[in-house]
C-alpha atoms as a printed R data frame, in Angstrom:
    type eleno elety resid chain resno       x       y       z
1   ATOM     1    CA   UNK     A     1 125.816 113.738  66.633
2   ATOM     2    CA   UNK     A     2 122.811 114.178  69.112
3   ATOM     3    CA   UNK     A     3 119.781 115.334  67.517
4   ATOM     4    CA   UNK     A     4 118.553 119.061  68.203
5   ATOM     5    CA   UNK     A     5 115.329 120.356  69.210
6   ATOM     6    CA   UNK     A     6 114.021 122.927  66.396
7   ATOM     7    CA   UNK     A     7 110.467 123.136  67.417
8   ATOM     8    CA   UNK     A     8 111.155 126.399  69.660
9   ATOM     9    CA   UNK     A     9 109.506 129.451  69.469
10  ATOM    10    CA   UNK     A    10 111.448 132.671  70.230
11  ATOM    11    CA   UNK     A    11 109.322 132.533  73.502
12  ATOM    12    CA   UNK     A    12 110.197 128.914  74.470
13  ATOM    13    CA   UNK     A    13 113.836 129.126  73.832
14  ATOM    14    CA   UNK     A    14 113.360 132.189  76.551
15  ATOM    15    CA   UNK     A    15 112.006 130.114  78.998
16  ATOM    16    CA   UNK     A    16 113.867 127.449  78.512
17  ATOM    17    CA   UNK     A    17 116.869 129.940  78.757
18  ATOM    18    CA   UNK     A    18 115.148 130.819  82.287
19  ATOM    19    CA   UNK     A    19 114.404 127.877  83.458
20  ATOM    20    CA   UNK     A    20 117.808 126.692  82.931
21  ATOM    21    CA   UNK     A    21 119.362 129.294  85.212
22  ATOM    22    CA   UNK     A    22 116.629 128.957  88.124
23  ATOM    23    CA   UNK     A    23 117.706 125.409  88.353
24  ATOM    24    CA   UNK     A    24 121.540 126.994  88.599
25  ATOM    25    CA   UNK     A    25 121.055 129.143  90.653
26  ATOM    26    CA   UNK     A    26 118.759 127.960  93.861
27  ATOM    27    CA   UNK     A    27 120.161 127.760  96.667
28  ATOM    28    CA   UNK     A    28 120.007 124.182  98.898
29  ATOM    29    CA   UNK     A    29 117.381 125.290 100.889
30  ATOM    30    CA   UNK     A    30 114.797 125.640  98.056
31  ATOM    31    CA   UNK     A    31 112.417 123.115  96.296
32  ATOM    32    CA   UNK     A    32 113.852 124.084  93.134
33  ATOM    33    CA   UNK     A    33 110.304 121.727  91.683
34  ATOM    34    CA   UNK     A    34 107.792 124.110  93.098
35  ATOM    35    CA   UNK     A    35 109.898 127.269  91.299
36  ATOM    36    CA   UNK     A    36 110.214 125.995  87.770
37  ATOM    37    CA   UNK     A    37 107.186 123.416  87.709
38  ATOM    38    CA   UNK     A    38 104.378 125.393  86.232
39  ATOM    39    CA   UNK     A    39 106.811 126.812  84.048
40  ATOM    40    CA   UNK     A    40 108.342 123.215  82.783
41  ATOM    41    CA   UNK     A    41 104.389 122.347  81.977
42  ATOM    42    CA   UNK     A    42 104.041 125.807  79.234
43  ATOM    43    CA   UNK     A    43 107.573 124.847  77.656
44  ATOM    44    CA   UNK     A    44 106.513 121.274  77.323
45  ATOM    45    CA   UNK     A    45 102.837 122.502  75.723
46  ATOM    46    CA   UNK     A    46 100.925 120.175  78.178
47  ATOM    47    CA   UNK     A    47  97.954 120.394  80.534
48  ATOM    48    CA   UNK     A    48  99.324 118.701  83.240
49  ATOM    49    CA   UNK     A    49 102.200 117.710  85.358
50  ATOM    50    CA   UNK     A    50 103.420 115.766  88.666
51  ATOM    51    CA   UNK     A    51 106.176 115.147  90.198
52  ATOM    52    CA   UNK     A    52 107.146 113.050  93.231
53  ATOM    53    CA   UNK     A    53 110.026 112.447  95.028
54  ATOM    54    CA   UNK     A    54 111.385 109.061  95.985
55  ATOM    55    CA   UNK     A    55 111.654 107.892  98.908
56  ATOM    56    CA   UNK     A    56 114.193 104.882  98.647
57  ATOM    57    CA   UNK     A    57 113.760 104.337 102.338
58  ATOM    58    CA   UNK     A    58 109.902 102.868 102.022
59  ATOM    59    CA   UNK     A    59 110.562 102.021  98.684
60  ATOM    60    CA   UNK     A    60 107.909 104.727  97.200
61  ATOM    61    CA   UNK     A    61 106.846 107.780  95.687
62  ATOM    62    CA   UNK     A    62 106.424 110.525  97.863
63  ATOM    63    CA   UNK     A    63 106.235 114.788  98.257
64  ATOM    64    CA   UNK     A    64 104.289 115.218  94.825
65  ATOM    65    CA   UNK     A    65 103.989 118.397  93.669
66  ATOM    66    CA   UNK     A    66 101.539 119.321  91.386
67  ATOM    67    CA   UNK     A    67 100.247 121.367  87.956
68  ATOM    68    CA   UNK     A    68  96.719 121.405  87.391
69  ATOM    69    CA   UNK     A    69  95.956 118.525  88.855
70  ATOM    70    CA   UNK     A    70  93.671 118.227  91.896
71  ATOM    71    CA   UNK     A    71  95.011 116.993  94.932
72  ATOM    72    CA   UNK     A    72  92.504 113.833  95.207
73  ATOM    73    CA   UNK     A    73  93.843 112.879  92.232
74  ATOM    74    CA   UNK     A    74  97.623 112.817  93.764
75  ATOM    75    CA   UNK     A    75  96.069 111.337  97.104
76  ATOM    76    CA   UNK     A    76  95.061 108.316  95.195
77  ATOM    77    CA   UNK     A    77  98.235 107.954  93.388
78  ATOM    78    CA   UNK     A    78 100.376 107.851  96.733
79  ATOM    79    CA   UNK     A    79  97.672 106.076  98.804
80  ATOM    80    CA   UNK     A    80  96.749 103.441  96.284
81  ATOM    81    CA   UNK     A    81  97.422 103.715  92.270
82  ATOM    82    CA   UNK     A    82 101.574 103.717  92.539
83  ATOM    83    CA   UNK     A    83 101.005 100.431  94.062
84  ATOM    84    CA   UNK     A    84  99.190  99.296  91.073
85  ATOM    85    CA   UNK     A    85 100.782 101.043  88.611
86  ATOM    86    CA   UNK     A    86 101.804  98.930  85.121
87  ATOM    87    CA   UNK     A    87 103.762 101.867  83.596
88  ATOM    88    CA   UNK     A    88 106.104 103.468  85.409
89  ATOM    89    CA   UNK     A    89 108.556 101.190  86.760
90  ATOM    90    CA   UNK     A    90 109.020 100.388  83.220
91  ATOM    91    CA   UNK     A    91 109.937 104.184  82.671
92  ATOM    92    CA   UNK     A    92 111.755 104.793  85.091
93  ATOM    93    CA   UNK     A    93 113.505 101.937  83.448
94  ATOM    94    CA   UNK     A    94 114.592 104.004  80.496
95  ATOM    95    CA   UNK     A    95 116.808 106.498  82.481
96  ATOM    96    CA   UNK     A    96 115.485 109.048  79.814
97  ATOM    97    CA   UNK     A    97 112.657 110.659  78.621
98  ATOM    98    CA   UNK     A    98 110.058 108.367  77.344
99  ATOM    99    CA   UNK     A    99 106.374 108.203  75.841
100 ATOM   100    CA   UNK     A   100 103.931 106.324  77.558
101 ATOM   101    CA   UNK     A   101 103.276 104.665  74.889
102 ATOM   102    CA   UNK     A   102 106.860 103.125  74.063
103 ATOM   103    CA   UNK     A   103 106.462 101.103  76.965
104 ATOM   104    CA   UNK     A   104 102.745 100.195  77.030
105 ATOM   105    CA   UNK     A   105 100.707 100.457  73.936
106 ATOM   106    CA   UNK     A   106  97.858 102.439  73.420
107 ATOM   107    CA   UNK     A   107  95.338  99.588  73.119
108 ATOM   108    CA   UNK     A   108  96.749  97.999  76.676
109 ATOM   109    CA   UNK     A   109  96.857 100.600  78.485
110 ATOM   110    CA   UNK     A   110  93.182 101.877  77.748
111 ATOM   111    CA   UNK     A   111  91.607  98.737  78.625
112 ATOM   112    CA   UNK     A   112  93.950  98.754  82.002
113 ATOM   113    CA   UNK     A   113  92.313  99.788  85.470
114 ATOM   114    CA   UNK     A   114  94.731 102.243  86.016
115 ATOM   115    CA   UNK     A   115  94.385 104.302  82.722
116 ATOM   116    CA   UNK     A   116  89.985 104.144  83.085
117 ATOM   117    CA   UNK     A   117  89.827 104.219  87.251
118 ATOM   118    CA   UNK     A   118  92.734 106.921  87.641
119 ATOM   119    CA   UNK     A   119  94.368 108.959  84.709
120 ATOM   120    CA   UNK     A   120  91.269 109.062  82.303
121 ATOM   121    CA   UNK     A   121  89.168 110.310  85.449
122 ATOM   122    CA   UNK     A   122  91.166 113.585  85.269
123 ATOM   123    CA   UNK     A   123  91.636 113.609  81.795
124 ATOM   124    CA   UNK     A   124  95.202 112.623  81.688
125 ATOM   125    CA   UNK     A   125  95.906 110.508  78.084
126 ATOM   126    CA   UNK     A   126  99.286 110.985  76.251
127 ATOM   127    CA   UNK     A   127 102.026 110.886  78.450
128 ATOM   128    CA   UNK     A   128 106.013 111.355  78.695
129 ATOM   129    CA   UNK     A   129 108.166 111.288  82.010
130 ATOM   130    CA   UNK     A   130 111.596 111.313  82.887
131 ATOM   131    CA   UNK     A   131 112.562 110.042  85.602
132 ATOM   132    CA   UNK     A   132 116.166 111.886  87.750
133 ATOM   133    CA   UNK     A   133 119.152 109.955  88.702
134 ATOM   134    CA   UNK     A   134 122.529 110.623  91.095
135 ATOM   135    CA   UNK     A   135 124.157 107.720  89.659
136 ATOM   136    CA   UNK     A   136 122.364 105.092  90.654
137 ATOM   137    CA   UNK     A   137 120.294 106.825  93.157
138 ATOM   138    CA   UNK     A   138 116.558 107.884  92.200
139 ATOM   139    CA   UNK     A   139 116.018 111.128  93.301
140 ATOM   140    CA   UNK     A   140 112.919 112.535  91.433
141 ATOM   141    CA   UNK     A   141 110.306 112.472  88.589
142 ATOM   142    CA   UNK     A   142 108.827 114.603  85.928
143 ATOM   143    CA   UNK     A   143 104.965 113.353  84.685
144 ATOM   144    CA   UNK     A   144 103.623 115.096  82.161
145 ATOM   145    CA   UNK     A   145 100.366 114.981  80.308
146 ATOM   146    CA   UNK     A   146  98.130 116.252  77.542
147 ATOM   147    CA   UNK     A   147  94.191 115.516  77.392
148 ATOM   148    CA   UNK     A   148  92.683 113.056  74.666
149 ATOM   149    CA   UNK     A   149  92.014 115.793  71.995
150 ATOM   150    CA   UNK     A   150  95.660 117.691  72.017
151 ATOM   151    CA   UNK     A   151  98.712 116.388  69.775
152 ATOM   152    CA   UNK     A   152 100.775 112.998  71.066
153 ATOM   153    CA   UNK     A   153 103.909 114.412  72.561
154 ATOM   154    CA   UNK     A   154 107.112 113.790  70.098
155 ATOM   155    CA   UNK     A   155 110.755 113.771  69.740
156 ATOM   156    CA   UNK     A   156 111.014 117.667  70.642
157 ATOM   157    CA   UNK     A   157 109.559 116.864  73.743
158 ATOM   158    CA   UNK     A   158 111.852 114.241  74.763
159 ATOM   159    CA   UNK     A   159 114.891 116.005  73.739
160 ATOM   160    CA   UNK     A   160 113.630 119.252  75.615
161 ATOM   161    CA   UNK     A   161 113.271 117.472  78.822
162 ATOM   162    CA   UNK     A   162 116.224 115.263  78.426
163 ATOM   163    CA   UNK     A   163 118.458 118.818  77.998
164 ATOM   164    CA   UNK     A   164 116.914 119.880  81.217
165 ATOM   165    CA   UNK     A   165 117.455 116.711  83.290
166 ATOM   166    CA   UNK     A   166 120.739 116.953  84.562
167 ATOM   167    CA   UNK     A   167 120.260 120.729  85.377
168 ATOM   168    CA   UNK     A   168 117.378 119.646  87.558
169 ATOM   169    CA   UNK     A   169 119.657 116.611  89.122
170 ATOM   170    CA   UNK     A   170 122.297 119.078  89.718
171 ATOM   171    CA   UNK     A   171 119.606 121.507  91.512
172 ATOM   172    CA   UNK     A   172 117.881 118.644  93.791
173 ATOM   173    CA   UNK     A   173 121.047 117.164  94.828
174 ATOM   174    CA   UNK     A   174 121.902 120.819  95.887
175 ATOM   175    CA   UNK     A   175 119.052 120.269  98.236
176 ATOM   176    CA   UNK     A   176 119.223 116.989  99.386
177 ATOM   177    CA   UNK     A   177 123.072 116.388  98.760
178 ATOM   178    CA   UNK     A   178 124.384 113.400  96.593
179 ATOM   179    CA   UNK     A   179 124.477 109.487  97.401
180 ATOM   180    CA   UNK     A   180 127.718 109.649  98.606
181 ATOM   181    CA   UNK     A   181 128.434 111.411 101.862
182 ATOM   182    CA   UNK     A   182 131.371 114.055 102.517
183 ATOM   183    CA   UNK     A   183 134.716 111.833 103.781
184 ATOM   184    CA   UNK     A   184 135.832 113.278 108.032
185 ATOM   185    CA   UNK     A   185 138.621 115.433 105.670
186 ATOM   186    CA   UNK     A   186 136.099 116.704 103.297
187 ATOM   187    CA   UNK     A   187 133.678 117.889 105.989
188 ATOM   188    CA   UNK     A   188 136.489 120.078 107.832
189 ATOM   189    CA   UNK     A   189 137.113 121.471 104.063
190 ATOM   190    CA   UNK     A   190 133.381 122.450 103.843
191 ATOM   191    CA   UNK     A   191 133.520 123.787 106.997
192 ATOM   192    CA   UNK     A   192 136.307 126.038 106.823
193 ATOM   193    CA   UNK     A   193 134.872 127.293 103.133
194 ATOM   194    CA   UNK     A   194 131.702 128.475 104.896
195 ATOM   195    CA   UNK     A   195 134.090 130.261 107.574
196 ATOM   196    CA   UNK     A   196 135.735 132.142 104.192
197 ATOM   197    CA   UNK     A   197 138.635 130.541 104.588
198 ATOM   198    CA   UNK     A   198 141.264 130.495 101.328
199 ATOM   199    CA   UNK     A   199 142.641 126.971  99.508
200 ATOM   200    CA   UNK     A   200 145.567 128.714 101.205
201 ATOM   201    CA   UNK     A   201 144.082 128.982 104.558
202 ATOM   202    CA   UNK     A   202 142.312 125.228 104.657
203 ATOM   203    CA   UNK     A   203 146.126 123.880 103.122
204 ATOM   204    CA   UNK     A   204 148.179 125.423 106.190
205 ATOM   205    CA   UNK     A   205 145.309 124.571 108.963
206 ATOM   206    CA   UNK     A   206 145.080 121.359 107.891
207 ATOM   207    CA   UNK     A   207 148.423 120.828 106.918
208 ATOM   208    CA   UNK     A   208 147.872 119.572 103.573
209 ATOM   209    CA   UNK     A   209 149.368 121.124 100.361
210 ATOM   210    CA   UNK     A   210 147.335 123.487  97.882
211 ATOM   211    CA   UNK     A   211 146.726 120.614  95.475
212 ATOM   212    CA   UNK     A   212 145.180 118.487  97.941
213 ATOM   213    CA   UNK     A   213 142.950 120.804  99.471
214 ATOM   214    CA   UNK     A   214 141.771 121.702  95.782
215 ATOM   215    CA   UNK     A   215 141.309 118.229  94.794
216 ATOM   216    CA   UNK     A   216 139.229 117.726  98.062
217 ATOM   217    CA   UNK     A   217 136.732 120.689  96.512
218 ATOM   218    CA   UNK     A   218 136.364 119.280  93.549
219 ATOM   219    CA   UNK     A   219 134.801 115.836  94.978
220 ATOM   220    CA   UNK     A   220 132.788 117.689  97.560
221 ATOM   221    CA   UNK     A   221 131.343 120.197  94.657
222 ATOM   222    CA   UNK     A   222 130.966 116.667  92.048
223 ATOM   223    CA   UNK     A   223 129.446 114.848  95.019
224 ATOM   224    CA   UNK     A   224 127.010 117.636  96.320
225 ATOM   225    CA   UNK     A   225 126.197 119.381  92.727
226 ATOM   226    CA   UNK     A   226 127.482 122.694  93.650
227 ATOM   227    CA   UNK     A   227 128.876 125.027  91.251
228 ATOM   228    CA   UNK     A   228 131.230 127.251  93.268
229 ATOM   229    CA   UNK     A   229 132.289 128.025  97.101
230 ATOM   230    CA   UNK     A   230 129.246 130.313  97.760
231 ATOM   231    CA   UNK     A   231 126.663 127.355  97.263
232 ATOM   232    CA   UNK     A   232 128.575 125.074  98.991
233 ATOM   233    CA   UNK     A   233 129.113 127.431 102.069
234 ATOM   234    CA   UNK     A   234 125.216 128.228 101.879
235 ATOM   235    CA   UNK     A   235 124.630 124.490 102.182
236 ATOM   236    CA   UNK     A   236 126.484 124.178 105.233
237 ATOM   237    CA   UNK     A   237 125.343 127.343 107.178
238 ATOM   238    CA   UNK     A   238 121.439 126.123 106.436
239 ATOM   239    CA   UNK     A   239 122.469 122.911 107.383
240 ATOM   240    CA   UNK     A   240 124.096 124.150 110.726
241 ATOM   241    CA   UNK     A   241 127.029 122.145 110.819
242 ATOM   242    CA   UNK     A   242 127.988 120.050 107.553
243 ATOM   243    CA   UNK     A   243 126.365 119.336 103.791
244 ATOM   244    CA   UNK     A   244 123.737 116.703 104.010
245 ATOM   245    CA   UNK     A   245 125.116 113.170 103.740
């Protein structure tokens, strides 16, 4: 049995309510990070947060986007510091939420350039991030932080950001579609959903039967992380032709 996160106020368990369903329901077009950041940060009890993209193509972290923290403090991070940086490869490691400080101890890390030239400049000191997978595809990070005299984050944290994780995946890959790109066949499916075409429609203009054409739905919504026909025929019309590969 998976533990369960009890530490909730009445408020909390609100937001986290709310925050669940933003992540549902934005549409492909939206940076679902910049809607439910600042609200991730108050759920979490924190000071801080970042988040960056990456970029798989340069092999870095890119398009941060920020909670109370300055943006000098990100320019260093992407310019110079991820480069130098003897955490977070190790958490991103974990595929999970993770303290800091179960992958570098306390001691280490506060004699370390990186904690005394970089997060300890801003006031940055317990940490926990989770890092968000499509498979084996990075696609995004949560960082979040506390100061030096606020609690050590704990197991509720961990379990409130690992319940959120695959909402968020679901939500980014909405925007910048899934590992896999759509087959020839399940592009002309995805095209003739946004046109409101029927199963029963796509089956006789393609010539293929009604179980086909539904099976062909079901990996384009697994592959793409939409939840029903409307998102998927949003995706393609903002697109202009077909879902992101």
């Amino acid at each position: 049995m998976k533990p369960q996160v009890h530490d909730l106020t009445l408020d909390e368990l609100r937001l986290f309510g709310d925050i669940i369903g933003r992540l549902e329901e934005l549409g492909p077009i939206v940076d679902v990070r910049r809607v439910v950041l600042s609200d991730l940060t108050r759920l979490l009890r924190s000071d801080f947060c970042v988040s960056y993209n990456w970029d798989a193509e340069k092999g870095m972290y890119a398009d941060p986007i920020a909670v109370n923290v300055d943006s000098d403090h990100v320019r260093r991070y992407t310019s110079w510091y991820q480069h130098n940086d003897p955490m977070t490869a190790q958490l991103c490691k974990r595929r999970r939420a993770t303290l800091v400080e179960e992958v570098m101890d306390r001691p280490a890390l506060e004699k370390s350039e990186f904690y005394n030239e970089f997060l300890a400049q801003d006031g940055l000191h317990h940490g926990i991030n989770v890092f968000v997978f499509d498979g084996e595809r990075q696609l995004s990070d949560l960082r979040i932080w506390r100061t030096r005299n606020r609690p050590e984050f704990e197991m509720r944290d961990k379990l409130v950001l690992d319940a959120i994780e695959p909402f968020l995946c679901r939500a980014i890959k909405r925007r910048t579609g899934s590992a896999t790109g759509l087959t020839d066949r399940e592009n002309e499916i995805a095209q003739l959903v946004a046109k409101g075409c029927t199963d029963q429609d796509i089956g006789r203009l393609l010539c293929i039967s009604l179980s086909t054409v539904r099976t062909h739905l079901r990996r384009i919504m697994d592959k793409k992380g939409f939840s029903n026909r409307a998102e998927l025929a949003a995706c393609v019309a903002a697109a202009g032709t077909t879902p992101p590969s």
